[in-house]
XYZ file of C-alpha atoms in Angstrom:
459
model
C 0.000 0.000 0.000
C 2.955 2.288 0.526
C 3.549 4.459 -2.497
C 0.006 4.066 -3.848
C -1.582 7.249 -5.184
C -3.909 8.847 -2.672
C -5.842 11.276 -4.838
C -8.733 10.591 -4.869
C -8.984 8.507 -1.697
C -11.253 5.451 -1.711
C -14.388 5.116 0.389
C -14.170 2.719 3.391
C -15.673 -0.271 1.592
C -13.636 0.425 -1.529
C -10.521 0.922 0.590
C -10.886 -2.504 2.172
C -11.474 -4.049 -1.237
C -8.461 -2.244 -2.703
C -6.268 -3.526 0.114
C -7.442 -7.086 -0.501
C -6.811 -6.785 -4.248
C -3.339 -5.409 -3.575
C -2.623 -8.338 -1.280
C -3.572 -10.715 -4.102
C -0.761 -9.219 -6.177
C 1.969 -9.399 -3.533
C 3.124 -11.249 -0.431
C 2.025 -10.027 3.022
C 3.908 -6.785 3.726
C 6.741 -6.545 6.224
C 6.119 -4.283 9.202
C 9.597 -3.553 10.591
C 10.855 -0.198 9.323
C 7.380 1.077 8.536
C 6.218 0.376 12.095
C 9.085 2.335 13.626
C 8.260 5.255 11.344
C 4.635 5.262 12.484
C 5.598 5.026 16.152
C 7.799 8.090 15.744
C 4.923 9.994 14.117
C 2.444 8.914 16.783
C 4.626 10.096 19.649
C 3.060 13.534 19.672
C 3.603 14.358 23.312
C 5.095 12.749 26.441
C 1.813 12.583 28.361
C -0.201 10.750 25.734
C -2.568 7.895 26.644
C -0.794 4.605 27.281
C -2.128 1.127 26.565
C -3.003 -0.749 29.754
C -0.587 -3.365 30.993
C -1.512 -7.011 30.452
C -3.944 -7.998 27.714
C -3.774 -5.242 25.059
C -7.301 -6.111 23.952
C -8.764 -4.650 27.142
C -9.217 -0.890 27.528
C -8.991 0.855 30.896
C -10.174 4.361 30.011
C -12.939 6.149 31.895
C -15.408 8.614 30.417
C -13.777 11.484 32.313
C -10.373 10.605 30.840
C -11.776 10.593 27.317
C -13.687 13.850 27.751
C -10.644 15.527 29.291
C -8.459 14.484 26.357
C -9.439 17.525 24.325
C -12.272 19.978 23.753
C -12.514 21.371 20.245
C -14.651 24.390 19.383
C -16.011 24.880 15.865
C -17.361 28.365 15.199
C -18.642 30.024 12.042
C -16.711 32.970 10.706
C -18.330 35.613 8.464
C -19.199 34.466 4.950
C -16.711 35.131 2.197
C -17.509 35.367 -1.483
C -15.615 32.985 -3.715
C -15.160 33.461 -7.457
C -18.618 32.095 -8.200
C -20.293 31.046 -4.941
C -20.169 31.989 -1.290
C -18.407 29.520 0.969
C -18.508 28.990 4.708
C -15.391 28.783 6.854
C -15.027 27.545 10.411
C -12.621 28.493 13.153
C -11.467 25.236 14.765
C -9.831 25.677 18.179
C -8.190 22.882 20.193
C -7.463 23.134 23.913
C -4.965 20.285 23.771
C -2.820 21.706 20.981
C -3.547 25.329 21.978
C -4.248 26.022 18.327
C -6.809 27.882 16.255
C -7.070 27.252 12.497
C -9.524 27.972 9.703
C -11.146 25.059 7.929
C -13.713 24.631 5.171
C -16.171 21.769 4.856
C -14.041 20.124 2.136
C -11.100 20.054 4.562
C -13.240 17.978 6.930
C -14.131 15.688 4.010
C -10.475 14.962 3.173
C -9.647 14.466 6.857
C -12.537 11.991 7.114
C -11.283 10.105 4.031
C -7.712 9.736 5.256
C -8.956 8.565 8.668
C -11.066 5.857 7.035
C -8.156 4.912 4.801
C -5.767 4.583 7.723
C -8.234 3.180 10.299
C -10.718 1.017 8.349
C -11.415 -1.133 11.428
C -12.227 1.721 13.833
C -15.285 3.877 14.513
C -14.904 6.901 12.258
C -17.948 9.170 12.798
C -19.863 10.235 9.705
C -19.815 13.796 8.421
C -22.981 15.848 7.904
C -24.136 15.922 4.261
C -22.985 18.539 1.802
C -25.781 20.682 0.429
C -25.528 21.197 -3.308
C -27.855 24.186 -3.573
C -27.894 27.295 -1.409
C -27.719 26.674 2.344
C -29.892 28.625 4.766
C -28.911 29.688 8.264
C -30.603 26.715 9.915
C -28.742 24.226 7.708
C -25.389 25.967 8.249
C -25.855 26.010 12.033
C -26.908 22.345 12.055
C -23.834 21.412 10.032
C -21.570 23.412 12.358
C -22.919 21.490 15.344
C -22.443 18.165 13.524
C -18.850 19.034 12.566
C -18.139 19.951 16.186
C -19.464 16.593 17.363
C -17.406 14.796 14.713
C -14.088 16.426 15.555
C -14.592 16.006 19.330
C -15.343 12.284 18.975
C -12.217 11.913 16.829
C -10.038 13.990 19.168
C -11.068 11.812 22.139
C -10.736 8.450 20.376
C -7.579 6.724 21.747
C -5.888 5.639 18.450
C -6.967 8.751 16.540
C -5.843 11.135 19.278
C -2.257 9.846 19.003
C -2.064 9.982 15.227
C -0.223 12.624 13.228
C -3.299 13.204 11.031
C -5.275 14.700 13.912
C -2.440 17.001 14.919
C -2.116 18.187 11.323
C -5.816 18.918 11.022
C -6.031 20.798 14.315
C -2.769 22.730 14.200
C -1.478 23.090 10.600
C -2.017 26.702 9.550
C -0.663 26.488 5.997
C -2.678 27.210 2.893
C -3.245 23.615 1.713
C -4.125 21.351 4.606
C -5.763 18.845 2.239
C -2.494 18.187 0.389
C -0.658 17.920 3.717
C -3.141 15.331 5.012
C -2.916 13.204 1.861
C 0.860 13.444 1.893
C 0.996 12.255 5.517
C -1.363 9.357 4.768
C 0.759 8.248 1.804
C 3.811 7.743 3.998
C 2.397 4.714 5.807
C -0.122 1.939 5.307
C -3.235 1.319 7.349
C -3.393 0.345 11.024
C -3.141 -3.386 10.244
C 0.115 -2.843 8.351
C 1.675 -0.838 11.174
C 0.372 -2.558 14.307
C 2.898 -4.919 15.924
C 0.059 -6.991 17.371
C -1.816 -7.438 14.073
C -0.299 -10.860 13.316
C -1.155 -12.072 16.851
C -4.628 -10.530 17.182
C -6.247 -13.979 17.218
C -4.286 -14.941 20.356
C -5.967 -12.165 22.383
C -9.541 -12.780 21.225
C -11.974 -14.797 23.366
C -13.001 -18.154 21.941
C -16.627 -17.057 21.527
C -15.798 -13.743 19.833
C -18.407 -14.235 17.088
C -21.162 -14.802 19.661
C -20.029 -11.789 21.691
C -19.945 -9.680 18.530
C -23.530 -10.648 17.632
C -24.780 -9.931 21.163
C -22.999 -6.568 21.371
C -24.311 -5.545 17.992
C -27.887 -6.340 19.010
C -27.491 -4.506 22.345
C -26.083 -1.378 20.723
C -28.802 -1.454 18.067
C -31.430 -1.405 20.847
C -29.599 1.343 22.743
C -29.426 3.396 19.544
C -33.180 3.060 18.931
C -33.993 4.159 22.487
C -31.626 7.132 22.420
C -32.987 8.150 19.032
C -36.475 8.451 20.573
C -35.092 10.263 23.620
C -33.352 12.771 21.349
C -36.578 13.433 19.421
C -38.503 14.098 22.656
C -35.743 16.308 24.022
C -35.821 18.326 20.792
C -39.575 18.803 21.157
C -39.235 19.893 24.796
C -36.550 22.449 23.915
C -38.569 23.617 20.925
C -41.657 24.105 23.096
C -39.651 26.268 25.509
C -38.517 28.480 22.615
C -42.079 28.643 21.227
C -43.337 29.524 24.714
C -40.817 32.364 24.819
C -42.141 33.757 21.539
C -45.763 33.492 22.771
C -44.969 35.250 26.068
C -43.216 38.059 24.234
C -46.174 38.576 21.886
C -48.587 38.372 24.831
C -46.698 41.179 26.584
C -46.587 43.298 23.419
C -50.343 42.974 22.961
C -50.903 44.092 26.559
C -48.632 47.057 25.896
C -50.525 47.888 22.698
C -53.802 47.751 24.603
C -52.390 50.070 27.262
C -51.142 52.498 24.612
C -54.508 52.779 22.846
C -55.471 56.460 22.485
C -59.019 55.929 21.208
C -61.303 58.361 23.140
C -64.020 56.936 25.385
C -67.686 57.551 24.485
C -69.615 60.037 26.626
C -71.600 57.380 28.519
C -68.324 55.841 29.713
C -66.926 59.082 31.089
C -67.677 57.955 34.638
C -65.164 55.140 34.174
C -62.493 57.321 32.597
C -60.154 57.263 35.597
C -60.521 53.501 35.998
C -59.736 52.828 32.350
C -56.759 55.173 32.476
C -55.339 53.279 35.474
C -55.932 49.960 33.758
C -54.174 51.116 30.604
C -51.198 52.360 32.543
C -50.917 49.047 34.388
C -51.272 46.978 31.199
C -48.597 49.018 29.492
C -46.152 48.334 32.310
C -46.710 44.580 32.270
C -44.901 44.156 28.943
C -41.566 44.457 30.762
C -42.294 41.424 32.944
C -43.569 39.377 30.026
C -40.452 40.240 28.021
C -38.387 39.019 30.978
C -40.459 35.803 31.127
C -39.895 35.297 27.397
C -36.164 35.768 27.865
C -36.062 33.184 30.692
C -38.024 30.659 28.596
C -35.740 31.209 25.589
C -32.652 30.736 27.773
C -34.045 27.458 29.071
C -34.776 26.238 25.539
C -31.302 27.139 24.285
C -29.688 25.559 27.338
C -31.542 22.307 26.721
C -30.557 22.387 23.060
C -26.878 22.739 23.971
C -26.645 20.594 27.105
C -29.222 17.882 26.423
C -30.022 17.571 22.712
C -26.414 18.023 21.583
C -25.102 15.439 24.043
C -27.757 12.997 22.855
C -26.702 13.713 19.272
C -23.060 13.154 20.209
C -23.851 9.725 21.647
C -26.049 8.872 18.653
C -23.181 9.799 16.303
C -20.914 7.429 18.221
C -23.465 4.596 18.097
C -24.048 5.157 14.380
C -20.306 4.972 13.729
C -20.285 1.609 15.534
C -23.126 0.347 13.338
C -21.232 1.538 10.247
C -18.106 -0.262 11.472
C -20.025 -3.533 11.832
C -21.219 -3.206 8.244
C -17.692 -2.493 7.021
C -16.493 -5.618 8.814
C -19.119 -7.812 7.177
C -19.085 -6.265 3.710
C -15.358 -5.522 3.629
C -12.684 -7.809 5.032
C -15.034 -10.701 5.879
C -16.545 -10.699 2.397
C -13.090 -10.496 0.784
C -11.907 -13.413 2.910
C -14.821 -15.522 1.726
C -14.133 -14.561 -1.887
C -10.487 -15.529 -1.517
C -11.457 -18.932 -0.122
C -13.885 -19.470 -2.986
C -11.213 -18.573 -5.529
C -8.801 -20.958 -3.809
C -11.302 -23.794 -4.123
C -11.742 -23.127 -7.841
C -7.977 -23.240 -8.363
C -7.683 -26.579 -6.550
C -10.347 -28.105 -8.760
C -8.647 -26.720 -11.885
C -5.334 -28.243 -10.799
C -6.945 -31.631 -10.260
C -8.472 -31.482 -13.718
C -5.131 -30.460 -15.254
C -3.338 -33.288 -13.408
C -5.742 -35.850 -14.815
C -5.128 -34.397 -18.289
C -1.348 -34.676 -17.741
C -0.452 -31.069 -18.654
C 2.787 -30.365 -16.673
C 3.109 -26.689 -17.593
C -0.510 -26.005 -16.710
C -0.119 -27.833 -13.385
C 2.995 -25.809 -12.478
C 1.265 -22.535 -13.250
C -1.734 -23.520 -11.174
C 0.491 -24.609 -8.289
C 2.218 -21.229 -8.369
C -1.110 -19.413 -8.394
C -2.405 -21.603 -5.565
C 0.628 -20.707 -3.417
C -0.033 -17.025 -4.094
C -3.698 -17.490 -3.241
C -2.764 -19.250 -0.004
C -0.711 -16.181 0.940
C -3.687 -13.974 0.134
C -5.959 -16.132 2.285
C -3.463 -16.048 5.148
C -3.303 -12.249 4.974
C -7.083 -11.957 4.791
C -7.445 -14.261 7.812
C -5.056 -12.065 9.767
C -6.993 -8.976 8.694
C -10.249 -10.630 9.702
C -8.956 -11.396 13.198
C -7.465 -7.915 13.505
C -10.818 -6.438 12.454
C -12.519 -8.465 15.224
C -9.790 -7.333 17.639
C -10.544 -3.688 16.813
C -14.286 -4.305 16.966
C -13.904 -5.714 20.466
C -12.044 -2.585 21.565
C -14.544 -0.269 19.871
C -17.372 -2.091 21.666
C -15.613 -1.395 24.956
C -15.273 2.249 23.945
C -19.032 2.511 23.368
C -19.604 1.128 26.873
C -17.170 3.701 28.280
C -19.463 6.386 26.830
C -22.644 4.895 28.354
C -22.331 6.892 31.644
C -22.861 9.976 29.471
C -26.533 9.144 30.071
C -26.257 10.419 33.656
C -24.622 13.642 32.402
C -27.506 14.158 29.979
C -30.204 13.482 32.587
C -28.435 15.714 35.096
C -28.281 18.557 32.580
C -31.977 18.094 31.752
C -33.103 18.068 35.401
C -30.920 21.070 36.308
C -32.220 23.016 33.318
C -35.838 22.357 34.312
C -35.209 23.266 37.961
C -33.302 26.437 37.123
C -35.743 27.489 34.406
C -38.859 27.017 36.545
C -37.174 28.684 39.518
C -36.243 31.804 37.540
C -39.629 32.047 35.837
C -41.441 31.490 39.132
C -39.603 34.454 40.612
C -40.699 36.694 37.725
C -44.323 35.488 38.036
C -44.270 36.201 41.775
C -42.844 39.681 41.149
C -45.577 40.240 38.580
C -48.501 39.284 40.834
C -48.543 42.444 43.057
C -48.663 44.626 39.942
C -52.047 43.140 39.034
C -53.725 44.842 42.038
C -54.670 47.963 40.144
C -56.376 45.944 37.425
C -59.304 44.950 39.641
C -61.640 47.572 41.106
C -64.319 46.554 43.651
C -67.250 48.484 45.145
C -66.584 52.121 46.009
C -63.336 52.035 43.982
C -61.690 49.609 46.409
C -59.130 47.480 44.529
C -59.791 43.765 45.019
C -57.499 41.424 43.096
C -58.754 37.843 42.692
C -57.957 35.417 45.466
C -56.088 32.173 45.122
C -57.978 28.837 45.574
C -56.390 28.442 49.010
C -57.717 31.841 50.097
C -61.212 30.987 48.833
C -61.148 27.779 50.840
C -60.228 29.618 54.059
C -62.970 32.223 53.525
C -65.682 29.591 52.978
C -64.838 27.964 56.322
């Protein structure tokens, strides 16, 4: 794979197929010098995450360790006009690398491609879709949020976080980051080629790995479906808070408009002129409180969008990347392994037929091809076991993220408590101002009583 052209890069399924086809043309690659080169590139900093001692298959990370690995902000910068069309740029800032760079959507696309090319057996989150026609504000904001989730999942993923590609994307400030990324990916093969444990992956796998894989896949599919429904409900709750804010604001404006009405009273209503004037003055003043209520409701809605809905989306992106990885395993390396075995069987039958026909040259050629095919099968078997090895680790990583559920629920509960508390205070401050709206006999102001007060009076 070293020295192969990288422009354009293949998709994940095509990449796995291309690797298998390349292996059919050559012996299994050596890993010595290439491995040392990758290790040097991966050694980005002294305090990087270390593999746990003992069985390398088992991960020992906690959610807090992963979240603390890096926090990357993705912010929109003002639109710029290109030669023909406007394009959107993002300011990408990393706490870990203390860097701030400008990136376009196509830069994310190339970064995503080289990650898939180098780590075909890992969870690479999907990118948001590219809109062909004009993009409105809502679409642009939604894509910004999705890109932020993508880059944070990548920056906190143990193998990705130690790779030179991530450092390039987050810290390279040159004019052509896409060329730099492709150039870096060309220097080495994929993770299987460079991992010292790849040839021994089978030794670390449990005997019932296929059964465990099927069970984990079913569990994560169910978790995904439940979180998908939770996300939809959380979106509706946040949306209702924002709609409530708009309704409260309009309600207050209508009260203000009513209080500002200058239409003269008819002569028969002159006796009530002072009462109506007081009412209008009071109504006009209430718009301030309703504007404050609207602001509190909008803050609650936005807070739930950021702290609840976005965290649910982050976890859903991770689960979807796991589902995509399972499909790549089945349709990629596993399928290629089965094809190689089928081709090997055909060659054996052809050799038997040629032997019966006593064609020495044909037999020798077939024997040579069979030896080559055996090498291909051996390499594909190793890749298959390494893919299962990575899948086992990625499954553990998903389980490390499961406690994020408590973070999400905590954020939701705190938002509701804080929002209701702040709005309750404004409502309570508003209540005394209603006194002048209710006039009783002999111009005595009598605001309506609460149900509790009515109950006491009846007794």
